[in-house]
Every structure is written in structure tokens, then in C-alpha cells.
Short mmCIF file of C-alpha atoms in Angstrom, two decimals:
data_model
loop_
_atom_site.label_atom_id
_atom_site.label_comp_id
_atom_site.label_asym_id
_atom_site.label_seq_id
_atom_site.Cartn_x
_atom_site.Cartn_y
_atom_site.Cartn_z
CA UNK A 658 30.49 225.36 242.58
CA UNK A 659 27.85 227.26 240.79
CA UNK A 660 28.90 226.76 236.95
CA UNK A 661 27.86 230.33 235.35
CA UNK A 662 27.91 232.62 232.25
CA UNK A 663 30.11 235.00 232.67
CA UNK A 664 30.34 238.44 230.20
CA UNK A 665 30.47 242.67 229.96
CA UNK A 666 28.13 244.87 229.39
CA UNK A 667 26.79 248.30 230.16
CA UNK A 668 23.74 249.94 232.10
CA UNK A 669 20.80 251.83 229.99
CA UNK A 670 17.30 253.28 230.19
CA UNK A 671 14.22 250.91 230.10
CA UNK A 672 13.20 253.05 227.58
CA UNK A 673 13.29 256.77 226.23
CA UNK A 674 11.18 259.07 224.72
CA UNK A 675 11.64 262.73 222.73
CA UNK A 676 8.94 264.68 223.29
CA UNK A 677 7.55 266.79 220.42
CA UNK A 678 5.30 269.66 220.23
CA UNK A 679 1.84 268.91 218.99
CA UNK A 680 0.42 272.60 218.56
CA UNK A 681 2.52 275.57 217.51
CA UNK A 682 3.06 278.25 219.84
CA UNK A 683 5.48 280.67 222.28
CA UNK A 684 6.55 278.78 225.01
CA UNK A 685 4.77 280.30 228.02
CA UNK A 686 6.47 278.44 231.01
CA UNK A 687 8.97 275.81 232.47
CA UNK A 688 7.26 273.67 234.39
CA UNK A 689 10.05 271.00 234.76
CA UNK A 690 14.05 271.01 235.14
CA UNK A 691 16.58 268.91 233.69
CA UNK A 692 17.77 266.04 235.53
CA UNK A 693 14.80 266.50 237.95
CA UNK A 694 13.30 263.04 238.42
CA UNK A 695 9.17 263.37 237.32
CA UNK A 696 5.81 261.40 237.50
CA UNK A 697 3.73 260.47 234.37
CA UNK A 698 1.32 263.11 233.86
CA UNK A 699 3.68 265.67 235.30
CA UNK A 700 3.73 269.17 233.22
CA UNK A 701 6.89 269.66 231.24
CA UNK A 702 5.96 272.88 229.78
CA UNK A 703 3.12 275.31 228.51
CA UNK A 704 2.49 276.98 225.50
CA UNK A 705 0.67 280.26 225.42
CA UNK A 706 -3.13 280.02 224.62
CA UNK A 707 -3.07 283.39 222.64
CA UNK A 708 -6.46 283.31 220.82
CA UNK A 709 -7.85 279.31 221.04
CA UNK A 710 -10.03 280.22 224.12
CA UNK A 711 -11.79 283.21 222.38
CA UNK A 712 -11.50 281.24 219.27
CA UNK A 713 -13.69 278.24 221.37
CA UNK A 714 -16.02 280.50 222.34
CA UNK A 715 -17.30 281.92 218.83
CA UNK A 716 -17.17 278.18 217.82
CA UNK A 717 -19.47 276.95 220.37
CA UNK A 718 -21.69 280.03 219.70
CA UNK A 719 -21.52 279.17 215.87
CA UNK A 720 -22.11 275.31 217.33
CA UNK A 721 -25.44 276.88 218.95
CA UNK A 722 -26.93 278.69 215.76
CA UNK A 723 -26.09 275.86 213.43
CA UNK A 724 -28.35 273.23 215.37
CA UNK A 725 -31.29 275.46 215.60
CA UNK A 726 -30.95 275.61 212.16
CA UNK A 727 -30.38 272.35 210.80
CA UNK A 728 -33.06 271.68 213.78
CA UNK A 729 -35.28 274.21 211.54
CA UNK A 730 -34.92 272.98 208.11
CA UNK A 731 -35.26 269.36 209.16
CA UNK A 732 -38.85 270.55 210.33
CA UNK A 733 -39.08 272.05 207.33
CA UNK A 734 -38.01 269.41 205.02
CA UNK A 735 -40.47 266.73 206.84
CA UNK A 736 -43.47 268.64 205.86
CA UNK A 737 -41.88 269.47 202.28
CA UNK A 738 -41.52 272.77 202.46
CA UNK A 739 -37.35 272.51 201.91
CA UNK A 740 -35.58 270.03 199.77
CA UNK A 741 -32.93 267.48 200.26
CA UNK A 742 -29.97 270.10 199.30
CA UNK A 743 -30.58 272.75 201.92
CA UNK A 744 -30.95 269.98 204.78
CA UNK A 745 -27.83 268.81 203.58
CA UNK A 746 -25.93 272.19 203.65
CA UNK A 747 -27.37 272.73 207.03
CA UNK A 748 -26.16 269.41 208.43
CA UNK A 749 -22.84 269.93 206.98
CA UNK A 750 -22.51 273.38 208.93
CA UNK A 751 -23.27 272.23 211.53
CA UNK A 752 -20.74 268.61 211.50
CA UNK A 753 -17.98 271.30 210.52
CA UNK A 754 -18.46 272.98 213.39
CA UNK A 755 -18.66 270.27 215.41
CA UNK A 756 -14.93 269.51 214.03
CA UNK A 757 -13.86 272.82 215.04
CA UNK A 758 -14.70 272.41 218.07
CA UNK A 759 -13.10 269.24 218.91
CA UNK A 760 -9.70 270.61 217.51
CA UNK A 761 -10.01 273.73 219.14
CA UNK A 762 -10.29 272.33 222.62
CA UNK A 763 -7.77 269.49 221.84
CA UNK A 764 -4.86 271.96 220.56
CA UNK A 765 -5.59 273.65 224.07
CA UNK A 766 -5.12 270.46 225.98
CA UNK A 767 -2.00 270.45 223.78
CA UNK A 768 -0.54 273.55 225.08
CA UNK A 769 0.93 271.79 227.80
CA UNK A 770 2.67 268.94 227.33
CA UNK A 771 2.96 266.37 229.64
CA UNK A 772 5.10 263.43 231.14
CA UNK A 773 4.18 259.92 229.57
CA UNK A 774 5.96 257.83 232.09
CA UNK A 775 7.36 258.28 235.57
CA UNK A 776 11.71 258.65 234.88
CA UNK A 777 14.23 261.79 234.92
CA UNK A 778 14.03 264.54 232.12
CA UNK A 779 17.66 264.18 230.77
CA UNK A 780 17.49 267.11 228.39
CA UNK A 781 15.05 269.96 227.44
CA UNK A 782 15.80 271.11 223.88
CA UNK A 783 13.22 274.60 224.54
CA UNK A 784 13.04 277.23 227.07
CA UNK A 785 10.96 280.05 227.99
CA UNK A 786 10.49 282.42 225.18
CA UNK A 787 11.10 279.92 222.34
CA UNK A 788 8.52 279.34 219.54
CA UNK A 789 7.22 275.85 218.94
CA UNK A 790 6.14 274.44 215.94
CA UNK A 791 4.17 271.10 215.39
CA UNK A 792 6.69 268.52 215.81
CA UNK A 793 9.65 270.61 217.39
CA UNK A 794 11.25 268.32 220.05
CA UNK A 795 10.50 269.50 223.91
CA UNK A 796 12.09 267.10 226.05
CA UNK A 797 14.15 263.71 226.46
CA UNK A 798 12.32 261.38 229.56
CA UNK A 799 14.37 258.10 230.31
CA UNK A 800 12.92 255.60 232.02
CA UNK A 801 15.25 254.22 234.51
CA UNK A 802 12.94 251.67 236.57
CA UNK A 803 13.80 248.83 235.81
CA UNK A 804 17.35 249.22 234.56
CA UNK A 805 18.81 247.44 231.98
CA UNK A 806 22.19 245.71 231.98
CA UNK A 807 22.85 244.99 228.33
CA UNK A 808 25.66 242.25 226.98
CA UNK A 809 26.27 240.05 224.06
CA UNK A 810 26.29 236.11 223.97
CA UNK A 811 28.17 234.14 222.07
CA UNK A 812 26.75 231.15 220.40
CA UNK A 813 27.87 228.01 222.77
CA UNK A 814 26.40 230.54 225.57
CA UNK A 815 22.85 231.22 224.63
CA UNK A 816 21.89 227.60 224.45
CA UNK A 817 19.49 226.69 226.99
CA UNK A 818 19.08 230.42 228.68
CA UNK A 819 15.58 231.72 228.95
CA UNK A 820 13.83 234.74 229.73
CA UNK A 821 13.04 235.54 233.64
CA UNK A 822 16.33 233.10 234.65
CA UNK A 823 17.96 235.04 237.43
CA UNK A 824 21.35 237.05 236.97
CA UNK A 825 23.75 238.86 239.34
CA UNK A 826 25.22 241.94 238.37
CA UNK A 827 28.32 243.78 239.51
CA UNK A 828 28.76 247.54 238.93
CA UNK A 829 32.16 249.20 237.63
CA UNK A 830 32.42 250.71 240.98
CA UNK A 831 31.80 247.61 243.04
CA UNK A 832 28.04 247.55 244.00
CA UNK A 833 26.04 244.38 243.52
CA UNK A 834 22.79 243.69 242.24
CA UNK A 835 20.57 241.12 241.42
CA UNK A 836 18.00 240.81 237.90
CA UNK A 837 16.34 238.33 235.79
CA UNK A 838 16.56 238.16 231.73
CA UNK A 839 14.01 240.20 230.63
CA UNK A 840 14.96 239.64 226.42
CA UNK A 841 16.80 237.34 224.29
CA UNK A 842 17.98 237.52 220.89
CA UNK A 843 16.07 235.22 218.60
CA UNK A 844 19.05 236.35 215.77
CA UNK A 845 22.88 236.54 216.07
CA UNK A 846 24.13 239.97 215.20
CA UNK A 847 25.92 239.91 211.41
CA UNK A 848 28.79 241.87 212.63
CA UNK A 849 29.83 240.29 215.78
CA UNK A 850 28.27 237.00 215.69
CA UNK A 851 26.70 237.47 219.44
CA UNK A 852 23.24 237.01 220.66
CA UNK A 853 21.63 240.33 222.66
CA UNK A 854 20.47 239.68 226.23
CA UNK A 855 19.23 242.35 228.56
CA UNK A 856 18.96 242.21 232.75
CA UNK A 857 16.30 243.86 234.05
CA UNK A 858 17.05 244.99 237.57
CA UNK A 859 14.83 246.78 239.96
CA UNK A 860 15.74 250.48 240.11
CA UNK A 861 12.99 252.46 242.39
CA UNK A 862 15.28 255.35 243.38
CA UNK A 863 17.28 255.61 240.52
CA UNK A 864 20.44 255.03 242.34
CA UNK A 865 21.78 252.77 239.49
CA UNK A 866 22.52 255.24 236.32
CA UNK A 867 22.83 254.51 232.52
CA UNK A 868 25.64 253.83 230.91
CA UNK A 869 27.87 252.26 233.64
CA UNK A 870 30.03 249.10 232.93
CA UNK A 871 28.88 245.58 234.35
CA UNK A 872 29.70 242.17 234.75
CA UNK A 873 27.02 239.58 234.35
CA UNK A 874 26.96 236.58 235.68
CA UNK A 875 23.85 233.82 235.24
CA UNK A 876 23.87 230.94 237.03
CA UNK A 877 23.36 227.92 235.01
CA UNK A 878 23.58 225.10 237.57
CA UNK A 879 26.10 223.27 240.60
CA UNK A 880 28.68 221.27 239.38
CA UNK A 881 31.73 219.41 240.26
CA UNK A 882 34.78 221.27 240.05
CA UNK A 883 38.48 221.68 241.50
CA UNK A 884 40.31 225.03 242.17
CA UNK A 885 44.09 224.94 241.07
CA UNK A 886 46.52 228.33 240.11
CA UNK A 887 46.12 229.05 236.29
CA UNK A 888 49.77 228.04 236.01
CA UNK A 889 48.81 224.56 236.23
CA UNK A 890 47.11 224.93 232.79
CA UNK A 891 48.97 223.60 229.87
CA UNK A 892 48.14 222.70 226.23
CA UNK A 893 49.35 219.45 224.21
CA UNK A 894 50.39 219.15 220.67
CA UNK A 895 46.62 219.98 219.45
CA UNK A 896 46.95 223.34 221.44
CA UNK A 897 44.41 221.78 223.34
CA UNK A 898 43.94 223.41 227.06
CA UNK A 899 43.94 220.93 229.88
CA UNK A 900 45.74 219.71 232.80
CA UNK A 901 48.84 217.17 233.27
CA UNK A 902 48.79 214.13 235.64
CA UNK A 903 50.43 211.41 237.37
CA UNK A 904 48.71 207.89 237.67
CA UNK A 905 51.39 204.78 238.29
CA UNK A 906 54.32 207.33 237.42
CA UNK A 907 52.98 207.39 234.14
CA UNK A 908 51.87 211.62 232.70
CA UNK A 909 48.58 211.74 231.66
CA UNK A 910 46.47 214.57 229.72
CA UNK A 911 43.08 215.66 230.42
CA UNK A 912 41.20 218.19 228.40
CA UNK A 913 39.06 220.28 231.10
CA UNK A 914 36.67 222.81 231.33
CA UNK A 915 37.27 226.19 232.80
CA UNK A 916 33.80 226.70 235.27
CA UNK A 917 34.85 230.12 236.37
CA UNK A 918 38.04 232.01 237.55
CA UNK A 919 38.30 234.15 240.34
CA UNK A 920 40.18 235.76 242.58
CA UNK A 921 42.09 232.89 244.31
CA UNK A 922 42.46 230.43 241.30
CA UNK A 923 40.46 228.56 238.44
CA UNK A 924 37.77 226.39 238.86
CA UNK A 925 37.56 223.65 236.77
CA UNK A 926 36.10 220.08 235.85
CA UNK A 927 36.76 217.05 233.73
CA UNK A 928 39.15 215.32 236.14
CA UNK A 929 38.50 212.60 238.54
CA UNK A 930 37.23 213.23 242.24
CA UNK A 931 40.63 212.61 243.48
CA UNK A 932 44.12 213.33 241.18
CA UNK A 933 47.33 214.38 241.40
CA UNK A 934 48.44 217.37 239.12
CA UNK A 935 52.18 217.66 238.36
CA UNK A 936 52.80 221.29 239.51
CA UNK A 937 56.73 221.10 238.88
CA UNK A 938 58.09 220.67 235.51
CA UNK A 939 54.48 219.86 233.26
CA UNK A 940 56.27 221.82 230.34
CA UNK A 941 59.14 219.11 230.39
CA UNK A 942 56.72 216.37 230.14
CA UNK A 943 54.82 214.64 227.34
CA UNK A 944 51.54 212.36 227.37
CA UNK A 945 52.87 208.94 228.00
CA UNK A 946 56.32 209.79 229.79
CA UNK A 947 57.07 207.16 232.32
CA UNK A 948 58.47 209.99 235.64
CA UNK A 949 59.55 209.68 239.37
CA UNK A 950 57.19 211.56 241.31
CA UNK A 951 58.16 214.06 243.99
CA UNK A 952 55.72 215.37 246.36
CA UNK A 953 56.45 218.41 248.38
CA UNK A 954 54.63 218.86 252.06
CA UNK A 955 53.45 222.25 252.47
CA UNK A 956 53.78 224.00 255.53
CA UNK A 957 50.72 223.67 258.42
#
């Protein structure tokens, strides 16, 4: 049987951004809905322009009469007939309006705001009507392809895993899907002890939401096992977990290892190939107890 890790965890986002306003303004329009899914570069919303454009223009004319003259005294100051100073002022007009320029037309490219990754906006925090200051948050994008299916380790468990192994993963609701071990914690968590792993499993239509409970399982490797009813388990004078058995009507006591349980019984291994379990009376019995063996035939 296929010995595995077996543990909880939950669903979330691949990642998740708030976005913010980066020019002030009235917000002009809606250009996106909440819980819509949207592409990267997608308008969220717009800010009004008000002013910038006729602001942009007298810039660029400014632009335009500050070359020709820092084009004039640089004539001027070759042949000597302007000093160092005024060539500097001129220069200085002219690299301020340069400036200008550049943050007029970038605070217009900043009136709408846009999508930075394809995903679903979860939440808009402004609407229509609303004024927008530098910094205000707009929007909340998640990203939900790839999901992730996040769990914690314990210590014996994150031995030997890697990142890309393969995983299966089974939804609260039944569905079934497969991943590989996209991250691994390099450092146990101080409160719980545990090691952070996260599944990364294909998601292109979004049918798989955040925040749903999973069970992961990762395959570590094929192994040996036998399947017998948990009541078969008992536990010697260490409190030790294992199974009891017959050999020469003598009761032996093997420690074993639980592979995985499912529905129809408990896989495990440490026992020979071949053995035979006492299924009547184990709690009456001690290592070492000579018995007389009874076997029952079950029914064909």
C-alpha cells in the first residue's frame, strides 16, 4: 500500500493585493464589480481628471519657451556675452519643467487604476462619488490560480519531503484534486511546534474557493502492510501500541506502525508476511502466556 502523510488544512489565495489610490481625486466611475472575476490590466476604477489635462497643456507650452531660451543663452554664453549664472537659471527652468511634466502625465495615467494580476475582486472599499486621497485603499484582488491548500507538519513528518513532490487533496465537500508542494518551512512555528507546507493546485476556473477545509495526503512510497479492524490494536505495560500474536501457543507482542486508516480497517506494518493475530481475548493475555488456540472459520 502506498505509505502517506496524512493531515488538515484549509484552501487560500495564491496571493492578495489592496489596492491604493496613487493620485487624489473624486471617483469618476466603476469600472469593475465585486466578485466579478478580472484580467491584469483590467480597469477597476477612474478618477476624474478635473484640471491635469489643461494643467499638461500650459506645462508643455512653458516646456516650449524654456528650451528656446536656455537654447538662447547657451548661444549667448559661448560667445561670452552671458555668464555662467544665467545659463544655469535657464537650464534649471527648463529641468523643472521637464519634472512637471512627467508628474503631470503620470498622475493622469494614475486616474485609473488598474488590475495587477488576473483573479476575482473580493471587495471594493470606494464607489462612485467618493473622494480619494493618495493612499486610500480601492480594491482587494485575490489570486486564486493556483490555489493553495495550506497545513502544518509535525516534526517526524517533514523529514525527507521536498518541494514539487506530488499531493492529493480532498475537499470538505468531497471533490478530489491533485497538487505538488510548492513551499516548505525551513523553521518550526514557536507556538505549535509544526512545520508550514503549502499545495499548489491548478485552479483555471476558479471552481475551487478559499477558505474550504482539506485533507492532504503525500505519498511517500509502497510498502508492506496488513489491514486488520482497529480493535485488534492493543498496548503493553509501556503503553506501547502494537499487535498480539500466537507462534507455538506461545502470545507474542509486536510494536507496529500505523501506514494509514481508512474506511474498512487499519493498515499497518512491522509484522511478518504471514501471522496469526489473537482477535478473541488479547486484553486477557500477557507477553509470554503459554494459550490454546482457537480458530474460528468464517463463513464463504
Amino acid at each position: 500500500v502506498d505509505h502517506a502523510i496524512v493531515l488538515y488544512g484549509r484552501t487560500e489565495p495564491n496571493r492578495t493585493v489592496t489596492l491604493k489610490a496613487e493620485t487624489s481625486g473624486r471617483v469618476m466611475e466603476i469600472l469593475a464589480r465585486r466578485g466579478a472575476g478580472i484580467n491584469k490590466g483590467d480597469p477597476v476604477l477612474r478618477i476624474a481628471m478635473d484640471d491635469r489635462e489643461s494643467e499638461l497643456i500650459h506645462a508643455k507650452a512653458q516646456l516650449a519657451q524654456h528650451s528656446l531660451e536656455y537654447e538662447g543663452a547657451k548661444s549667448l554664453s559661448s560667445k561670452g556675452f552671458q555668464g555662467k549664472a544665467q545659463l544655469a537659471q535657464r537650464k534649471a527652468a527648463l529641468k523643472e519643467t521637464q519634472a512637471l511634466i512627467a508628474r503631470l502625465e503620470r498622475d493622469m495615467e494614475n486616474t485609473t487604476i488598474l488590475a495587477p494580476f488576473s483573479g476575482v475582486l473580493l471587495e471594493r472599499h470606494a464607489e462612485k462619488g467618493d473622494y480619494l486621497s493618495i493612499g486610500d485603499p480601492v480594491a482587494d484582488i485575490v489570486d486564486l490560480d493556483p490555489i493553495i491548500v495550506r497545513g502544518d507538519l509535525t516534526q517526524s513528518d517533514v523529514a525527507g519531503l521536498e518541494t514539487g513532490q506530488a499531493a492529493n487533496i480532498k475537499l470538505a465537500h468531497g471533490d478530489q484534486h491533485q497538487g505538488n508542494i510548492r513551499y516548505l518551512a525551513s523553521v518550526s512555528d514557536s507556538k505549535t511546534n509544526t512545520f508550514r507546507v503549502e499545495i499548489s493546485v491548478p485552479n483555471p476556473q476558479y471552481q475551487i474557493f478559499g477558505g474550504l477545509s482539506a485533507e492532504i495526503e503525500i505519498p511517500l512510497e509502497q510498502v508492506m502492510a496488513i489491514k486488520i479492524s482497529p480493535a485488534l490494536l492493543a498496548l503493553n505495560d509501556e503503553g506501547v501500541i502494537g499487535v498480539k500474536w500466537v507462534k507455538d501457543h506461545q502470545v507474542h507482542f509486536t510494536p507496529i506502525d500505523v501506514v494509514k486508516n481508512d474506511q474498512h480497517g487499519t493498515w499497518i506494518r512491522g509484522l511478518e508476511e504471514e501471522v496469526q493475530l489473537i482477535t478473541v481475548g488479547q486484553a486477557f493475555v500477557r507477553e509470554g502466556d503459554e494459550v490454546k488456540v482457537t480458530v474460528e472459520q468464517q463463513d464463504s
